[in-house]
Coordinates of C-alpha atoms and ligand atoms in Angstrom, one line a residue:
M30 CA -185.4 11.0 -100.3
S31 CA -188.3 9.1 -98.6
H32 CA -191.0 7.3 -100.4
P33 CA -194.0 6.2 -98.5
D34 CA -193.2 2.7 -98.2
S35 CA -190.1 2.9 -96.8
A36 CA -191.3 3.1 -93.2
A37 CA -192.8 -1.2 -92.1
D38 CA -196.5 0.3 -92.2
A39 CA -196.6 2.6 -94.4
P40 CA -198.6 1.1 -98.4
T41 CA -196.6 -0.3 -100.3
D42 CA -195.9 1.5 -103.9
A43 CA -198.4 -1.4 -105.3
D44 CA -201.5 -0.2 -102.8
V45 CA -200.8 4.1 -103.2
D46 CA -201.4 3.4 -107.2
A47 CA -205.1 1.0 -107.1
K48 CA -206.3 3.7 -104.8
A49 CA -205.0 6.5 -106.7
D50 CA -206.3 4.9 -110.1
A51 CA -209.8 4.2 -108.0
A52 CA -210.2 8.0 -107.0
G53 CA -210.2 8.8 -110.8
A54 CA -210.5 10.6 -112.9
D55 CA -212.3 13.1 -110.7
G56 CA -209.6 12.6 -107.8
D57 CA -207.1 14.8 -107.2
A58 CA -205.0 12.1 -106.2
R59 CA -204.9 10.0 -109.5
L60 CA -201.2 9.6 -110.3
P61 CA -200.3 9.3 -114.2
P62 CA -200.1 6.3 -115.9
K63 CA -197.6 4.2 -115.8
L64 CA -195.4 2.5 -118.7
D65 CA -195.7 -1.2 -118.5
A66 CA -192.7 -3.0 -117.3
P67 CA -191.4 -6.9 -116.6
P68 CA -190.8 -6.8 -113.8
L69 CA -188.1 -6.4 -111.4
V70 CA -186.3 -4.8 -114.4
G71 CA -189.0 -2.1 -115.4
N72 CA -188.1 -0.7 -118.4
T73 CA -184.5 -0.5 -118.0
L74 CA -183.6 -2.8 -120.8
Q75 CA -186.0 -0.3 -122.8
F76 CA -184.6 2.0 -122.0
A77 CA -181.0 1.5 -122.9
R78 CA -181.9 -0.2 -125.3
D79 CA -183.7 2.4 -127.3
P80 CA -183.5 6.2 -125.6
F81 CA -185.1 8.0 -128.4
G82 CA -187.7 5.0 -128.9
F83 CA -188.9 5.1 -125.4
Y84 CA -189.2 9.0 -125.2
D85 CA -191.7 7.9 -128.3
R86 CA -193.5 5.8 -126.4
L87 CA -193.3 7.7 -123.6
D88 CA -195.3 9.7 -125.7
E89 CA -197.9 8.8 -126.8
R90 CA -198.6 7.8 -123.7
G91 CA -199.9 10.8 -122.3
D92 CA -198.4 14.7 -120.6
A93 CA -197.1 12.5 -117.3
V94 CA -196.4 9.4 -117.9
R95 CA -194.2 7.2 -115.3
Y96 CA -192.1 4.2 -115.4
E97 CA -189.1 2.9 -113.2
V98 CA -185.8 2.3 -114.5
A99 CA -182.9 1.3 -111.9
R100 CA -184.8 0.1 -109.2
Q101 CA -186.1 4.1 -109.5
E102 CA -189.8 6.3 -109.9
F103 CA -189.6 8.2 -112.8
C104 CA -191.7 10.1 -114.3
T105 CA -191.3 12.0 -117.3
V106 CA -193.8 15.6 -119.1
F107 CA -194.6 16.1 -122.8
E108 CA -196.7 19.9 -121.5
P109 CA -195.5 23.2 -121.0
E110 CA -198.0 23.7 -118.5
H111 CA -196.1 20.3 -116.2
V112 CA -192.5 22.2 -117.5
E113 CA -193.5 26.4 -116.0
R114 CA -195.4 24.9 -113.2
I115 CA -191.2 22.7 -111.9
L116 CA -188.9 25.4 -113.5
V117 CA -191.1 28.6 -112.3
E118 CA -194.7 28.7 -110.1
E119 CA -193.3 25.8 -108.3
N120 CA -189.7 25.4 -107.8
E121 CA -189.6 25.2 -104.4
K122 CA -190.6 23.2 -104.1
F123 CA -187.7 20.9 -106.1
V124 CA -183.9 20.2 -106.1
K125 CA -182.2 18.6 -109.8
A126 CA -182.4 15.0 -109.3
E127 CA -180.5 12.6 -107.1
M128 CA -180.1 10.0 -109.9
F129 CA -179.0 12.8 -112.1
Q130 CA -176.6 13.9 -109.4
E131 CA -175.8 10.2 -108.8
A132 CA -175.0 10.4 -112.9
A133 CA -172.7 13.3 -112.0
A134 CA -170.9 11.6 -109.0
G135 CA -167.2 13.2 -109.3
F136 CA -167.6 16.5 -111.0
A137 CA -167.1 19.6 -109.8
E138 CA -170.7 18.8 -106.5
Q139 CA -169.7 22.2 -105.0
G140 CA -170.4 24.1 -108.3
L141 CA -173.4 26.2 -109.7
L142 CA -175.0 23.6 -111.6
L143 CA -175.1 21.2 -108.4
T144 CA -175.5 23.2 -105.3
E145 CA -179.6 23.1 -103.9
G146 CA -180.7 25.7 -101.5
E147 CA -178.6 28.9 -99.8
V148 CA -175.2 27.0 -101.5
W149 CA -177.0 28.0 -104.2
R150 CA -178.4 31.4 -104.3
D151 CA -174.9 32.9 -102.8
Q152 CA -173.5 31.2 -105.4
R153 CA -176.0 32.2 -108.0
V154 CA -175.7 36.3 -106.8
R155 CA -172.3 35.9 -106.0
I156 CA -171.5 34.9 -110.1
Q157 CA -173.8 37.0 -112.1
P158 CA -171.8 40.4 -111.9
A159 CA -169.4 38.5 -114.7
F160 CA -172.3 37.8 -116.6
T161 CA -174.3 42.0 -117.2
P162 CA -174.3 43.2 -120.2
E163 CA -171.8 44.9 -120.1
K164 CA -170.0 42.8 -119.7
I165 CA -170.4 40.4 -122.2
R166 CA -170.1 43.3 -124.4
S167 CA -166.8 43.2 -123.4
Y168 CA -166.4 39.1 -124.4
T169 CA -167.4 39.9 -127.9
D170 CA -164.1 40.1 -129.5
A171 CA -162.7 38.3 -128.9
M172 CA -165.4 35.9 -129.2
V173 CA -165.2 38.0 -133.0
T174 CA -161.1 37.3 -133.1
Y175 CA -161.3 33.8 -132.8
A176 CA -164.2 33.2 -135.4
E177 CA -161.7 35.8 -137.5
Q178 CA -158.5 33.5 -137.4
L179 CA -161.1 29.8 -137.7
G180 CA -162.3 31.7 -141.2
D181 CA -158.3 32.2 -142.7
R182 CA -157.0 29.0 -141.2
L183 CA -159.7 27.0 -143.1
A184 CA -159.0 26.5 -146.8
D185 CA -160.9 26.2 -150.2
G186 CA -162.6 22.4 -150.4
E187 CA -161.3 21.1 -147.0
V188 CA -163.0 18.4 -144.8
V189 CA -163.1 19.4 -141.5
D190 CA -164.5 17.4 -138.3
V191 CA -166.9 21.0 -137.9
E192 CA -168.0 20.3 -134.0
D193 CA -164.1 19.6 -133.0
A194 CA -163.4 22.7 -135.3
M195 CA -166.5 24.2 -133.2
S196 CA -165.2 22.6 -129.7
E197 CA -162.8 24.1 -130.2
L198 CA -163.2 27.9 -131.1
T199 CA -166.0 27.9 -128.2
L200 CA -163.3 26.4 -125.9
K201 CA -161.0 29.8 -126.7
I202 CA -163.1 31.8 -126.5
L203 CA -164.5 31.0 -123.1
A204 CA -161.5 30.9 -121.7
K205 CA -160.1 33.9 -123.0
S206 CA -163.1 35.9 -121.9
L207 CA -164.2 33.5 -118.7
F208 CA -160.3 33.4 -117.6
D209 CA -158.0 35.4 -119.1
V210 CA -156.5 31.9 -120.3
D211 CA -155.3 30.8 -123.7
V212 CA -156.3 27.3 -123.3
D213 CA -154.6 26.1 -126.5
D214 CA -151.9 23.9 -125.3
R215 CA -154.3 22.1 -122.9
R216 CA -157.3 21.3 -125.1
E217 CA -156.7 17.7 -124.6
V218 CA -157.0 17.8 -121.4
V219 CA -160.3 19.7 -121.6
R220 CA -161.3 17.5 -124.2
E221 CA -160.8 14.2 -123.5
A222 CA -162.4 14.6 -120.1
A223 CA -165.7 16.5 -121.9
A224 CA -165.4 13.3 -123.8
A225 CA -165.1 11.0 -120.8
L226 CA -168.4 12.2 -119.3
N227 CA -170.4 12.1 -122.1
A228 CA -168.9 8.4 -122.1
R229 CA -170.4 7.9 -118.5
G230 CA -173.3 9.8 -118.7
D231 CA -174.1 7.2 -122.4
A232 CA -177.7 6.5 -122.2
S233 CA -177.0 3.9 -123.7
G234 CA -174.8 2.2 -121.6
A235 CA -175.8 0.1 -119.1
S236 CA -173.5 1.1 -117.0
A237 CA -174.9 4.6 -116.9
F238 CA -176.9 3.5 -114.5
L239 CA -173.9 1.6 -112.1
P240 CA -173.3 3.9 -109.3
D241 CA -170.5 5.7 -109.8
W242 CA -167.9 3.7 -107.8
V243 CA -168.0 0.5 -109.7
P244 CA -164.6 0.2 -111.3
T245 CA -166.1 -0.3 -115.3
P246 CA -163.8 1.3 -117.1
K247 CA -166.5 4.4 -118.4
N248 CA -165.8 5.0 -114.2
R249 CA -162.2 4.8 -114.3
R250 CA -161.7 6.5 -117.5
F251 CA -163.4 9.6 -116.3
E252 CA -161.6 9.6 -112.9
R253 CA -158.7 9.3 -114.2
A254 CA -159.6 12.1 -117.2
M255 CA -161.2 14.7 -114.2
A256 CA -157.9 13.8 -111.8
D257 CA -156.3 15.8 -115.0
F258 CA -159.1 18.6 -115.6
E259 CA -158.7 19.7 -111.8
A260 CA -155.2 18.9 -112.0
M261 CA -155.1 22.5 -114.3
V262 CA -157.8 24.4 -113.1
D263 CA -155.1 24.4 -109.5
D264 CA -152.4 25.3 -112.0
L265 CA -154.9 27.8 -113.6
I266 CA -155.3 29.4 -109.8
A267 CA -152.5 29.0 -108.7
E268 CA -151.1 31.1 -111.9
R269 CA -153.4 33.8 -111.0
R270 CA -152.5 33.7 -107.2
R271 CA -149.3 34.2 -108.0
D272 CA -149.7 37.9 -110.3
G273 CA -151.3 38.6 -107.6
S274 CA -154.2 40.0 -109.8
A275 CA -156.6 38.1 -107.8
D276 CA -156.6 40.9 -105.6
A277 CA -160.1 42.9 -105.5
D278 CA -158.3 46.0 -104.8
D279 CA -155.6 45.9 -107.0
A280 CA -156.6 48.2 -110.4
D281 CA -155.0 46.1 -112.8
S282 CA -156.7 42.5 -111.7
P283 CA -158.9 41.5 -114.4
D284 CA -162.1 41.4 -113.3
D285 CA -163.3 38.7 -115.4
L286 CA -165.7 35.3 -114.0
L287 CA -162.3 33.8 -111.9
S288 CA -161.5 37.0 -110.2
I289 CA -164.3 37.6 -109.3
L290 CA -164.2 33.6 -107.6
L291 CA -160.5 34.3 -106.1
T292 CA -162.5 37.7 -105.1
A293 CA -166.4 37.7 -104.1
E294 CA -167.3 37.9 -100.4
G295 CA -170.4 36.2 -99.1
P296 CA -172.9 37.2 -96.8
D297 CA -169.9 35.7 -93.5
G298 CA -167.7 37.7 -95.5
T299 CA -166.0 35.0 -96.7
T300 CA -164.1 33.9 -100.4
M301 CA -164.8 30.6 -101.8
D302 CA -162.1 27.9 -100.8
D303 CA -160.2 26.4 -103.9
A304 CA -162.0 23.1 -103.3
V305 CA -164.1 25.4 -104.4
V306 CA -163.5 27.8 -107.2
R307 CA -161.7 24.7 -108.9
D308 CA -166.0 24.0 -109.0
Q309 CA -167.6 26.3 -111.0
M310 CA -164.2 26.9 -113.3
V311 CA -164.5 23.5 -114.4
T312 CA -168.6 23.8 -114.7
F313 CA -167.6 26.6 -116.8
L314 CA -165.9 24.7 -118.8
F315 CA -167.8 22.3 -119.7
A316 CA -170.7 24.1 -119.3
G317 CA -169.7 26.5 -121.7
H318 CA -168.4 24.9 -124.2
E319 CA -169.7 21.4 -125.5
T320 CA -173.1 22.9 -125.5
T321 CA -171.7 26.4 -127.8
A322 CA -169.9 24.1 -129.9
L323 CA -173.1 21.3 -130.5
A324 CA -175.8 24.4 -131.2
L325 CA -172.8 25.6 -133.8
T326 CA -172.4 22.9 -135.6
Y327 CA -176.2 21.8 -135.9
A328 CA -176.5 25.0 -136.6
W329 CA -173.7 24.8 -140.5
H330 CA -175.0 20.9 -140.9
L331 CA -178.6 22.9 -140.8
L332 CA -178.3 25.8 -142.6
G333 CA -175.3 23.1 -145.2
R334 CA -178.7 21.0 -145.8
N335 CA -180.7 24.7 -146.7
P336 CA -178.3 26.8 -148.8
D337 CA -182.0 29.1 -148.9
K338 CA -181.6 29.4 -145.9
L339 CA -178.1 30.2 -145.7
D340 CA -178.6 32.8 -148.9
R341 CA -181.1 34.5 -146.4
L342 CA -178.8 35.3 -144.2
R343 CA -175.9 36.2 -146.0
A344 CA -178.0 38.8 -147.8
E345 CA -178.4 39.8 -143.9
I346 CA -175.7 39.8 -143.0
D347 CA -173.8 42.0 -145.7
A348 CA -176.9 44.6 -145.6
E349 CA -176.0 45.1 -142.1
L350 CA -172.4 44.9 -142.0
G351 CA -170.3 44.8 -145.1
D352 CA -166.7 44.9 -143.9
R353 CA -167.3 45.6 -141.2
R354 CA -166.5 43.1 -137.7
A355 CA -169.4 42.2 -136.4
T356 CA -170.4 43.7 -132.1
M357 CA -172.3 43.1 -129.4
A358 CA -174.0 47.1 -131.2
D359 CA -175.0 45.1 -134.2
L360 CA -177.0 42.2 -133.0
P361 CA -180.5 43.6 -132.7
A362 CA -180.1 44.1 -136.2
L363 CA -178.5 40.4 -137.4
D364 CA -182.6 39.8 -136.7
Y365 CA -182.2 36.4 -139.3
T366 CA -179.3 35.5 -137.2
G367 CA -181.5 34.8 -134.3
R368 CA -183.8 33.4 -136.1
V369 CA -181.4 31.3 -137.3
V370 CA -179.9 30.2 -133.9
D371 CA -183.4 30.2 -132.1
E372 CA -184.9 28.2 -135.0
A373 CA -181.3 24.9 -134.9
L374 CA -182.0 25.4 -130.1
R375 CA -185.2 24.4 -131.1
L376 CA -184.5 21.9 -133.9
H377 CA -180.7 19.8 -131.0
P378 CA -181.7 21.3 -127.8
P379 CA -178.3 20.3 -126.1
A380 CA -179.3 20.2 -123.3
Y381 CA -181.9 17.8 -123.9
V382 CA -183.3 16.6 -121.0
L383 CA -184.0 18.6 -117.4
F384 CA -184.2 16.6 -114.4
R385 CA -185.9 17.6 -111.2
E386 CA -186.9 15.7 -108.2
P387 CA -190.1 16.6 -106.1
T388 CA -188.8 17.7 -101.8
E389 CA -193.4 16.9 -101.4
D390 CA -196.6 15.2 -103.3
V391 CA -197.0 18.2 -105.8
Q392 CA -199.7 19.0 -108.3
L393 CA -199.9 18.4 -112.3
G394 CA -203.3 19.3 -113.9
P395 CA -204.8 17.0 -112.8
Y396 CA -202.4 14.3 -111.1
R397 CA -200.1 14.3 -107.9
V398 CA -196.4 13.5 -108.5
R399 CA -195.4 11.5 -104.6
E400 CA -192.2 13.1 -103.3
G401 CA -188.7 11.5 -104.4
T402 CA -190.1 11.2 -107.7
A403 CA -187.2 11.5 -110.5
M404 CA -188.9 13.7 -113.3
T405 CA -187.9 14.5 -116.5
V406 CA -188.3 17.1 -119.1
P407 CA -187.1 16.2 -122.3
V408 CA -186.8 19.7 -123.9
F409 CA -186.3 17.9 -127.3
K410 CA -189.2 16.6 -127.3
I411 CA -191.8 19.2 -127.1
H412 CA -189.9 21.2 -129.0
R413 CA -191.2 19.1 -131.7
D414 CA -194.6 19.0 -130.8
G415 CA -196.9 19.6 -133.2
R416 CA -199.4 21.4 -130.8
F417 CA -197.6 24.0 -131.4
Y418 CA -195.4 24.3 -133.8
D419 CA -196.5 24.0 -137.9
A420 CA -193.5 20.5 -139.3
P421 CA -191.7 20.2 -136.3
D422 CA -189.0 19.1 -137.8
E423 CA -188.2 21.2 -140.5
F424 CA -185.8 23.7 -140.0
R425 CA -187.9 27.1 -141.1
P426 CA -186.0 29.9 -139.0
E427 CA -189.0 31.6 -140.3
R428 CA -190.9 30.6 -137.9
W429 CA -190.6 33.7 -135.4
D430 CA -190.1 36.0 -137.5
S431 CA -191.9 38.5 -135.5
E432 CA -195.5 38.8 -138.4
A433 CA -195.7 34.6 -138.3
R434 CA -195.2 35.1 -134.2
S435 CA -198.6 36.9 -134.1
A436 CA -200.1 35.6 -136.8
S437 CA -199.6 31.7 -136.2
N438 CA -198.3 31.3 -133.1
S439 CA -199.8 33.7 -131.3
D440 CA -201.1 30.9 -128.4
R441 CA -198.1 28.9 -128.2
P442 CA -197.3 28.1 -124.3
E443 CA -194.4 29.9 -123.1
Y444 CA -193.0 26.3 -121.7
A445 CA -193.0 25.3 -125.9
Y446 CA -189.8 26.6 -125.5
F447 CA -187.6 27.0 -123.0
P448 CA -183.6 25.8 -124.6
F449 CA -181.7 27.2 -121.5
G450 CA -184.2 26.2 -119.5
G451 CA -186.1 28.6 -117.3
G452 CA -186.7 30.2 -113.9
P453 CA -184.5 30.8 -111.4
R454 CA -182.3 27.9 -112.5
H455 CA -182.3 29.0 -116.1
C456 CA -178.8 29.2 -117.9
I457 CA -176.7 31.4 -116.0
G458 CA -174.3 31.8 -119.9
M459 CA -177.6 32.6 -121.4
R460 CA -176.9 35.5 -122.6
F461 CA -173.4 35.8 -123.1
A462 CA -173.8 31.9 -125.4
L463 CA -176.6 33.8 -127.8
A464 CA -173.8 36.8 -128.5
E465 CA -171.8 34.1 -129.0
L466 CA -173.8 31.9 -131.4
K467 CA -174.6 35.1 -133.0
L468 CA -171.4 36.5 -133.6
V469 CA -170.0 33.0 -134.7
L470 CA -172.5 32.2 -137.2
A471 CA -172.1 35.8 -138.0
T472 CA -168.6 35.9 -138.9
L473 CA -167.9 32.5 -140.6
A474 CA -170.9 32.5 -142.8
R475 CA -169.7 35.5 -144.5
E476 CA -167.0 33.7 -146.3
V477 CA -167.2 30.1 -145.2
A478 CA -170.0 27.5 -145.6
F479 CA -170.1 23.9 -144.4
D480 CA -171.9 21.1 -147.7
P481 CA -171.9 18.0 -145.3
T482 CA -170.5 15.3 -146.3
Y483 CA -173.1 12.5 -145.5
D484 CA -175.9 11.4 -146.1
G485 CA -179.7 12.3 -144.2
D486 CA -179.0 13.6 -140.9
P487 CA -176.5 12.9 -138.5
D488 CA -177.2 10.0 -135.6
L489 CA -177.3 11.1 -132.3
S490 CA -176.8 10.0 -129.1
M491 CA -177.8 11.0 -125.6
A492 CA -174.2 11.9 -123.0
A493 CA -174.6 15.0 -120.8
T494 CA -175.4 16.6 -124.2
M495 CA -176.8 15.3 -127.0
R496 CA -174.8 14.4 -129.4
P497 CA -173.9 13.3 -133.0
D498 CA -173.5 9.9 -132.8
Q499 CA -170.5 10.7 -136.1
P500 CA -168.2 12.9 -136.4
M501 CA -170.2 15.6 -138.4
E502 CA -167.4 16.2 -141.3
M503 CA -168.0 19.0 -144.1
R504 CA -166.5 20.2 -146.4
V505 CA -165.3 23.9 -146.4
R506 CA -166.8 26.4 -149.5
K507 CA -164.6 29.4 -149.5
R508 CA -167.3 32.3 -150.5
D509 CA -166.6 33.8 -153.8
Ligands
HEM621 C1 -176.2 26.9 -126.4 C2 -175.8 26.9 -124.9 C3 -176.4 26.3 -124.5 C4 -177.6 25.8 -123.6 C5 -178.4 25.2 -123.9 C6 -177.1 25.7 -122.2 C7 -178.3 24.9 -121.3 C8 -178.6 25.2 -120.4 C9 -179.7 24.9 -119.4 C10 -181.0 23.9 -119.9 C11 -179.9 25.2 -119.3 C12 -180.2 24.2 -116.7 C13 -180.5 23.3 -116.7 C14 -181.9 22.6 -115.9 O1 -182.4 23.8 -115.2 O2 -181.3 21.6 -114.7 C15 -178.4 25.2 -118.3 C16 -177.8 25.9 -116.7 C17 -176.6 26.5 -116.8 N1 -175.7 27.2 -117.4 FE1 -176.1 26.5 -119.2 N2 -176.1 26.7 -121.4 C18 -175.4 26.8 -122.1 C19 -174.5 27.3 -122.3 C20 -173.9 28.2 -121.6 C21 -172.8 29.1 -121.2 C22 -172.6 30.0 -122.6 C23 -172.9 29.0 -119.8 C24 -171.4 30.0 -119.0 C25 -170.7 30.9 -119.7 C26 -173.1 28.7 -119.5 C27 -173.3 27.8 -118.8 C28 -174.8 27.4 -117.0 C29 -174.7 26.8 -115.7 C30 -173.7 27.9 -115.0 C31 -175.7 26.1 -114.8 C32 -176.8 26.5 -113.8 C33 -176.9 27.7 -113.2 C34 -177.9 27.1 -112.2 O3 -177.9 26.4 -112.1 O4 -177.5 28.9 -111.1 N3 -174.8 27.8 -120.2 N4 -177.3 25.6 -118.8

């Protein structure tokens, strides 16, 4: 990252700001407005103390706003057109922000989520065959079977931590579909690694801004947990190699993600190193497990608070499925189920903010954003912008009905809704996740409902994902 002020004779930030401000509204060089900040500490403490309030303040200030956290210049954008430019139209001018890479240091650095350029492109091409519609169809049996098993286990009147139950379910589904393993006895290792990653990424703790080599308790916990987790993944790889089923020519070999990782050749004819395979598995176990678990948890919360929507959901499931198990072929007809999923992801996008860094100066509308700025795209704010949504805080799956969409919402910009990101780096697991969310909801909702035992909406925290700050305890109500 190189700033204009890194060379001795270059203008300082203040010079550049003053010049840009002087350029005024008609000058292309205008920088986005900057949030006032105490000298030296910048906006760090304001942000750490109350990240939600901080984002509200930024939002009030404009569509693109600069500020300073941990001595790094940030810029947050709230305008869908800017988002589209960053993620899609000019995506080649951006990398995942260095600040984000630092926060994730020690976590799957060679995995698909964090690599860049040719290395990323080559990985994406190799991994894509694990996510074709045909492949996803082959995973749906595990999605429905495990959801049914959970439904059978739940007893009427019992109080369960729904996040925990969804987390166990989505991990089982993911591990079975992508790696063909049963993770029951290994769940603790995955859970501790996820918790440690979240604790370290938690924006409200000042240690989130310390480099990872500072031995804070959070960093030590993270290192221990990641070491255990990686050892577990190494065992899985070794098991697969030992079984001989990683051989691409073996007709009996499973062609799941793990075998693709072990056998797919890159342009130079070589396969991935074990260390890279391990980072990919760590990436997928995290990226594909917590996100879907949270989406389901929020969906149950919202349905628990809105019984009329649950009734409508059940009416659809009864009409479309009767006593049959749901399959992939049913998804197009499970229209309202899809709306519930879309609306839960709007109100509570698990990947709540995206990070990017321009590798050269870029123009966003009237503003110039300088190379090296840490840019954040707050999905969770844009998803509740009153310019694009009526009653933005309300759970209204109907807003996605096709008629409603064409009548009142046709002028909503595409990037006012992007729970899976956009452009070449959009979520590779999107189709997998949408199939899983709909099938799990349809399978469980016909049998059980969850009534929240707490009041109101849960407090949330900005960790690696946007997570509830409290146990999501809900009472199981079995259907008569
Ligand atoms: C509700 C569930 C999910 C949500 C909300 C979600 C969201 C996202 C978002 C927003 C991105 C883009 C990040 C960025 O642009 O910086 C992303 C990327 C990614 N997601 Fe997901 N995701 C979900 C489920 C999954 C699943 C099920 C998998 C795997 C099975 C997965 C694997 C990945 C990977 C590997 C990437 C990086 C892709 C790349 O950079 O090429 N995600 N996800």
